[in-house]
Amino acid sequence: MELISPMVIIILGCLALFLLLQRKNLRRPPCIKGWIPWIGVGLEFGKAPLEFIEKARIKYGPIFTVFAMGNRMTFVTEEEGINVFLKSKKVDFEQAVQNLVYRTASIPKNVFLALHEKLYIMLKGKMGTVNLHQFAGQLTEELHEQLESLGTHGTMDLNNLVRHLLYPVTVNMLFNKSLFPTNKKKIKEFHQHFQAYDEDFEYGSQLPESLLRNWSKSKKWLLELLEKNIPNIKACTSAKDNSMALLQATVDIVETVASKENSPSYGLLLLWASLSNVIPVAFWTLAYVLSHPDVYRAIMEGISSVFGTAGKRKIKVSEDDLEKLLLIKWCVLETIRLRAPGVITRKVVEPVEILERWKKANLEKHCFLDCFMAFGGGKFRCPGRWFALLEIQMCIILMLYKYDCSLLDPLPKQSSLHLVGVPQPEGQCRIEYKQRI
């Protein structure tokens, strides 16, 4: 009897392993690997990630994997499987973002994991729908104060105008009035550093700080600003209702569980989360409204029906008023749908199968559609979504009540440079505003 040689056994074994792997790979999404070791398709992907993803979706279908910079990232680009992606126990939000949090805010992994759920519960409670009425009065006052600084008329890039209004309003509301600078030089400095930090946030989450000198400089400037002001914020309470600013409540939890050293880092993370998306959403909403005369006219008719003839009077906006102006809220939500955040991140901790369909939307019970996931989903859906919507609605109402506005440039395209957050406009979009008489 002739024996099989060891070489034949090795060849047959390799063939069997190859066939097994091939069969296994049939159950996985197609993978775009590139040809450069470790880098993969990172260079091409990094130039314009949203364009890259759209081309890949057309070529490979709604679910595919990209290998870039040593990471495998699987994208789910259509409705199939989104519920699994957001709610399955086999995918994890905290593990997906812990490295990002460390690189962008210098929060160690063990501190983040110990604090995340506690802070989330606090934020969800303070910024939920039950407590929105506590914000309405102060939001109105803060917006009026910033609108006064615009003067009676002017021309300005709309994105910068929104920043001019909402940077100080948001910081004063959620942090403390002592944090946002008051002189023009310092205000300009804040704008420059926050914009630099925000615009390269995605790169900062992936690359060493040594390769991003300007971003690193702005990160340090913001951390130093927060470190300097946190003692004053901790000691201050609202004279009206004895409530704590959101940063103060955050710092109390951080220092109870971790240490004072981590407080500025969590302040920076809170600052970025509260400003990075609300600014472009407010920009795009105003831009869309002003570029559609019939919508603009309908909104102005609604504002006049609730507050009377628009003009100089400093109106107060309540939750009841907002309920009468649902068209504005619909415009904000439609804007978010049209300019939705690039990605929502999860880490797969066990093999997961994605083959589900969305249920039909129930508009009578929810203001969001079932497939509307701009604020995330599952256990850690954005806790500040209701405050953000309230702030944007009030900003639009007061801006359009006080000023007659018109766009001087065509509606810009969205930038395709970033995956994280609501896309910024590509190029300027100037607005002319004149105080109503």
C-alpha positions as a printed Julia matrix, in Angstrom:
437×3 Matrix{Float64}:
   0.0    0.0    0.0
   1.42   3.36  -1.1
   1.6    6.04   1.59
   0.58   9.63   0.94
   3.62  11.89   1.1
   3.76  14.68   3.74
   3.91  17.25   0.93
   0.59  16.06  -0.51
  -0.99  16.23   2.96
   0.26  19.81   3.39
  -1.1   20.82  -0.03
  -4.49  19.2    0.64
  -4.59  20.85   4.07
  -3.84  24.29   2.61
  -6.5   23.75  -0.07
  -9.09  22.78   2.54
  -8.2   25.84   4.65
  -8.42  28.06   1.57
 -11.87  26.71   0.68
 -13.03  27.1    4.28
 -11.88  30.73   4.36
 -13.47  31.42   1.0
 -16.77  29.98   2.23
 -16.49  32.04   5.39
 -15.73  35.19   3.4
 -18.88  34.7    1.32
 -20.82  35.64   4.47
 -18.82  38.84   4.94
 -19.29  42.18   3.16
 -16.94  42.92   0.25
 -13.68  44.5    1.48
 -11.87  47.4   -0.24
  -8.25  46.81   0.78
  -6.0   48.82  -1.51
  -2.44  47.69  -2.19
  -0.33  49.63   0.35
   0.42  47.64   3.56
  -1.28  49.05   6.7
  -2.35  52.24   4.87
  -4.71  50.33   2.55
  -6.99  52.88   0.85
  -6.37  55.45   3.59
  -4.91  58.11   1.28
  -7.79  57.97  -1.19
 -10.37  57.62   1.6
  -8.98  60.58   3.57
  -9.19  63.05   0.69
 -12.99  62.97   0.5
 -14.47  60.17   2.65
 -18.12  60.88   1.85
 -17.45  60.73  -1.91
 -15.42  57.53  -1.42
 -18.28  55.91   0.51
 -20.88  56.91  -2.08
 -18.8   55.44  -4.93
 -18.24  52.27  -2.91
 -21.96  52.0   -2.17
 -22.76  52.17  -5.88
 -20.09  49.58  -6.77
 -20.34  47.12  -3.86
 -23.84  47.57  -2.48
 -25.19  49.02   0.8
 -22.83  47.13   3.14
 -19.06  47.0    2.58
 -15.76  47.12   4.48
 -12.92  49.6    4.02
  -9.36  48.83   5.15
  -7.49  52.06   5.96
  -4.66  53.03   8.36
  -4.64  49.58   9.96
  -8.39  49.64  10.66
 -11.25  47.66   9.16
 -14.41  49.78   8.99
 -17.68  48.25   7.81
 -20.26  50.75   6.53
 -24.03  50.22   6.57
 -25.28  52.88   4.17
 -28.98  52.08   3.75
 -31.95  51.06   5.86
 -31.21  47.31   5.89
 -29.82  46.31   9.22
 -29.71  49.71  10.9
 -31.79  48.52  13.86
 -29.33  45.67  14.39
 -26.41  48.07  14.1
 -27.82  50.51  16.65
 -29.44  48.18  19.16
 -27.76  44.77  19.03
 -25.76  43.69  22.09
 -23.13  42.45  19.66
 -22.09  46.0   18.78
 -20.8   48.5   21.33
 -20.71  52.31  21.35
 -18.28  52.82  24.24
 -15.59  50.56  22.78
 -15.98  52.25  19.4
 -15.31  55.77  20.7
 -12.91  55.29  23.61
  -9.77  55.79  21.47
 -11.37  58.78  19.75
 -12.17  60.32  23.15
  -8.62  59.75  24.36
  -7.01  61.36  21.31
  -9.33  64.36  21.05
  -9.9   65.17  24.74
  -7.08  63.31  26.56
  -9.5   61.2   28.63
  -7.94  57.81  29.57
  -9.81  54.64  28.66
 -10.43  53.54  32.26
 -11.8   56.98  33.23
 -14.07  57.13  30.19
 -15.52  53.66  30.81
 -16.07  54.43  34.5
 -17.85  57.74  33.85
 -19.66  57.47  30.52
 -22.94  55.95  31.65
 -23.16  58.12  34.78
 -22.63  61.29  32.76
 -25.03  60.16  30.06
 -27.82  59.6   32.59
 -27.2   63.05  34.1
 -27.19  64.78  30.7
 -30.3   62.92  29.57
 -32.12  63.97  32.71
 -31.12  67.63  32.64
 -31.71  68.09  28.89
 -34.79  65.91  28.4
 -38.18  67.11  27.24
 -39.47  67.42  30.82
 -36.92  70.14  31.6
 -36.97  72.09  28.33
 -39.21  74.79  29.8
 -36.34  75.77  32.11
 -34.22  76.74  29.11
 -36.76  78.72  27.08
 -36.62  82.03  28.97
 -32.83  82.26  29.22
 -32.39  81.13  25.6
 -34.64  83.98  24.46
 -32.69  86.53  26.51
 -29.3   85.27  25.33
 -30.36  85.31  21.66
 -31.76  88.83  21.96
 -28.44  89.99  23.44
 -26.43  88.52  20.57
 -28.85  89.81  17.92
 -28.44  93.34  19.32
 -24.73  93.15  18.52
 -25.53  92.62  14.81
 -26.83  96.18  14.55
 -29.67  97.37  12.33
 -28.31  96.0    9.05
 -25.33  94.29   7.49
 -23.87  91.69   5.16
 -22.12  88.62   6.5
 -21.26  85.05   5.67
 -24.23  83.09   7.01
 -22.07  80.42   8.64
 -20.09  83.08  10.52
 -23.31  84.83  11.51
 -24.67  81.61  13.02
 -21.39  81.1   14.9
 -21.56  84.72  16.11
 -25.02  84.04  17.54
 -24.76  80.49  18.88
 -21.21  80.2   20.22
 -21.84  82.61  23.12
 -25.48  81.57  23.58
 -24.63  77.88  23.95
 -21.62  78.47  26.2
 -23.57  80.87  28.44
 -26.46  78.42  28.7
 -24.6   75.16  29.33
 -21.36  76.33  30.93
 -21.42  79.76  32.54
 -21.25  83.39  31.45
 -17.76  83.66  32.91
 -16.36  81.22  30.32
 -17.12  82.96  27.04
 -14.86  85.99  26.42
 -16.34  89.5   26.3
 -13.77  91.62  24.43
 -13.46  91.46  20.65
  -9.88  90.18  20.58
 -10.63  87.25  22.9
 -13.89  86.46  21.1
 -12.0   86.27  17.81
  -9.42  84.03  19.46
 -12.14  81.7   20.75
 -13.7   81.48  17.27
 -10.35  80.71  15.65
  -9.37  78.01  18.11
 -12.73  76.29  18.3
 -13.13  76.26  14.51
  -9.6   74.84  14.1
 -10.31  72.18  16.72
 -13.71  71.33  15.22
 -12.61  71.25  11.58
  -9.74  68.83  12.25
 -11.45  66.89  15.04
 -11.72  63.83  12.81
  -8.02  63.9   11.92
  -7.17  64.44  15.59
  -9.11  61.3   16.45
  -6.92  59.18  14.17
  -3.46  60.79  13.89
  -0.72  61.72  16.39
  -0.87  65.32  17.6
   2.7   65.84  16.36
   1.33  65.69  12.8
  -1.42  68.24  13.54
   0.36  71.19  15.11
  -2.35  73.8   14.6
  -5.06  71.45  15.83
  -2.96  70.49  18.86
  -2.34  74.17  19.64
  -6.07  74.92  19.58
  -6.85  71.87  21.71
  -4.37  73.04  24.37
  -5.74  76.6   24.24
  -9.29  75.37  24.88
  -8.18  73.03  27.67
  -6.31  75.89  29.36
  -9.37  78.15  29.04
 -11.54  75.52  30.72
  -8.98  74.73  33.42
  -8.74  78.43  34.29
 -12.51  78.9   34.5
 -13.71  75.66  36.11
 -13.14  76.89  39.71
 -15.4   79.9   39.04
 -18.01  77.73  37.32
 -18.06  75.29  40.23
 -18.65  78.13  42.7
 -21.45  79.78  40.7
 -25.16  78.91  40.71
 -28.07  80.52  38.91
 -29.59  83.39  40.91
 -33.03  82.61  39.47
 -33.59  78.92  40.16
 -30.45  77.83  42.04
 -29.71  75.33  39.27
 -26.24  74.22  38.22
 -24.78  74.81  34.79
 -24.36  71.6   32.84
 -20.56  71.8   33.07
 -20.78  72.23  36.84
 -22.88  69.06  37.15
 -20.43  67.26  34.86
 -17.44  68.36  36.91
 -19.09  67.22  40.16
 -19.51  63.69  38.77
 -16.02  63.6   37.22
 -14.3   64.7   40.42
 -16.32  62.27  42.53
 -15.37  59.24  40.43
 -12.03  60.29  38.9
  -9.94  63.41  39.61
  -9.77  67.16  39.02
  -7.24  66.61  36.24
  -9.96  65.14  34.02
 -12.45  68.03  34.42
 -11.05  70.29  31.63
 -11.0   67.29  29.26
 -14.68  66.56  29.88
 -15.39  70.28  29.53
 -13.74  70.22  26.11
 -15.73  67.15  25.05
 -18.97  68.82  26.22
 -18.06  72.05  24.41
 -17.43  70.22  21.14
 -20.59  68.11  21.45
 -22.76  71.16  22.14
 -21.45  73.26  19.22
 -20.13  71.01  16.45
 -23.52  70.0   14.98
 -25.88  72.74  16.11
 -23.96  75.37  14.08
 -24.14  73.64  10.66
 -27.77  72.54  11.25
 -28.8   76.14  12.01
 -26.81  77.34   8.97
 -28.36  74.84   6.56
 -31.88  75.42   7.9
 -31.67  79.19   7.39
 -30.03  78.71   4.0
 -32.75  76.31   2.82
 -35.57  78.51   4.14
 -34.18  81.68   2.55
 -33.59  79.9   -0.77
 -37.27  78.82  -0.93
 -39.44  81.99  -1.03
 -42.7   80.1   -0.49
 -41.37  78.42   2.67
 -39.89  81.71   3.92
 -43.23  83.44   3.33
 -45.19  80.73   5.14
 -42.83  80.88   8.13
 -43.13  84.67   8.35
 -46.91  84.42   8.23
 -46.77  81.95  11.11
 -44.43  84.16  13.17
 -46.69  87.21  12.59
 -49.79  85.23  13.6
 -48.18  84.31  16.95
 -46.19  87.45  17.82
 -47.81  90.16  15.74
 -46.09  92.3   13.12
 -42.38  91.56  13.13
 -40.1   94.38  14.24
 -38.13  95.87  17.11
 -40.08  94.46  20.06
 -38.18  91.91  22.17
 -40.57  88.99  22.07
 -40.53  86.06  24.49
 -40.77  82.59  22.97
 -42.43  79.85  25.01
 -42.93  76.14  24.37
 -46.59  76.89  23.58
 -45.43  79.36  20.9
 -43.21  76.71  19.36
 -46.15  74.3   19.16
 -47.93  76.88  17.0
 -44.92  77.16  14.68
 -44.45  73.51  13.73
 -43.38  74.42  10.2
 -40.08  75.69  11.6
 -39.48  72.43  13.46
 -40.33  70.45  10.34
 -37.81  72.55   8.4
 -35.11  71.83  10.99
 -35.81  68.08  10.91
 -35.92  68.03   7.11
 -32.6   69.88   7.04
 -31.07  67.27   9.33
 -32.39  64.55   7.02
 -30.86  66.25   3.98
 -27.57  67.07   5.69
 -27.35  64.16   8.11
 -24.14  63.4   10.04
 -21.66  61.32   8.06
 -21.29  58.3   10.34
 -22.59  56.89  13.61
 -20.02  54.59  15.16
 -20.23  51.19  16.84
 -17.61  48.44  17.44
 -18.58  44.86  16.66
 -17.74  42.71  19.7
 -19.32  39.49  18.33
 -20.19  38.41  14.78
 -23.45  40.09  13.8
 -25.79  39.45  10.87
 -27.34  42.46   9.15
 -30.49  41.69   7.15
 -33.45  43.68   8.56
 -36.01  46.1    7.19
 -37.35  49.32   8.72
 -40.84  49.5   10.11
 -43.18  52.14   8.79
 -42.97  55.53  10.48
 -45.56  56.39  13.11
 -45.8   60.17  12.87
 -48.64  60.43  15.35
 -46.49  59.29  18.26
 -43.01  60.45  17.31
 -41.6   63.64  15.82
 -38.77  61.58  14.32
 -39.29  58.98  11.64
 -38.28  55.42  12.51
 -35.39  55.65  10.05
 -34.34  59.11  11.25
 -31.04  58.44  13.02
 -29.22  61.76  12.91
 -29.09  61.79  16.73
 -27.95  58.18  16.94
 -30.02  55.39  18.42
 -30.14  52.71  21.05
 -28.93  53.14  24.61
 -26.72  56.16  24.03
 -28.79  58.33  21.69
 -27.71  61.99  21.85
 -28.98  63.31  25.23
 -28.94  66.94  24.06
 -31.1   66.52  20.96
 -34.16  68.27  22.41
 -32.13  71.26  23.63
 -30.41  71.51  20.25
 -33.74  71.56  18.4
 -35.12  74.14  20.84
 -32.07  76.36  20.41
 -32.15  76.2   16.61
 -35.9   76.89  16.42
 -35.6   79.91  18.7
 -32.59  81.23  16.8
 -34.53  81.08  13.52
 -37.69  82.65  14.98
 -35.88  85.6   16.58
 -33.55  86.15  13.62
 -36.4   86.21  11.09
 -38.69  88.21  13.4
 -36.14  90.99  13.81
 -34.54  91.06  10.36
 -35.62  90.9    6.75
 -33.06  88.47   5.31
 -31.94  87.48   1.83
 -29.15  85.28   0.46
 -26.58  86.94  -1.8
 -25.05  83.67  -3.0
 -26.48  80.41  -4.33
 -27.01  77.59  -1.86
 -23.54  75.99  -1.45
 -22.73  72.32  -1.81
 -21.88  70.32   1.3
 -18.23  69.59   2.03
 -17.28  65.93   1.57
 -14.07  66.14   3.61
 -15.34  64.71   6.9
 -17.28  61.73   8.16
 -17.97  62.98  11.69
 -20.84  65.39  12.31
 -23.17  67.42  10.11
 -21.28  68.54   6.97
 -20.14  72.13   6.68
 -20.84  74.18   3.53
 -18.29  74.16   0.73
 -17.56  77.85   0.17
 -19.24  80.99   1.44
 -22.92  81.86   1.52
 -23.48  85.55   2.27
 -26.63  86.93   3.84
 -27.95  90.5    3.85
 -30.09  91.44   6.84
 -32.08  94.62   7.58
 -33.99  95.36  10.77
 -37.72  95.35  10.24
 -39.47  98.66  10.9
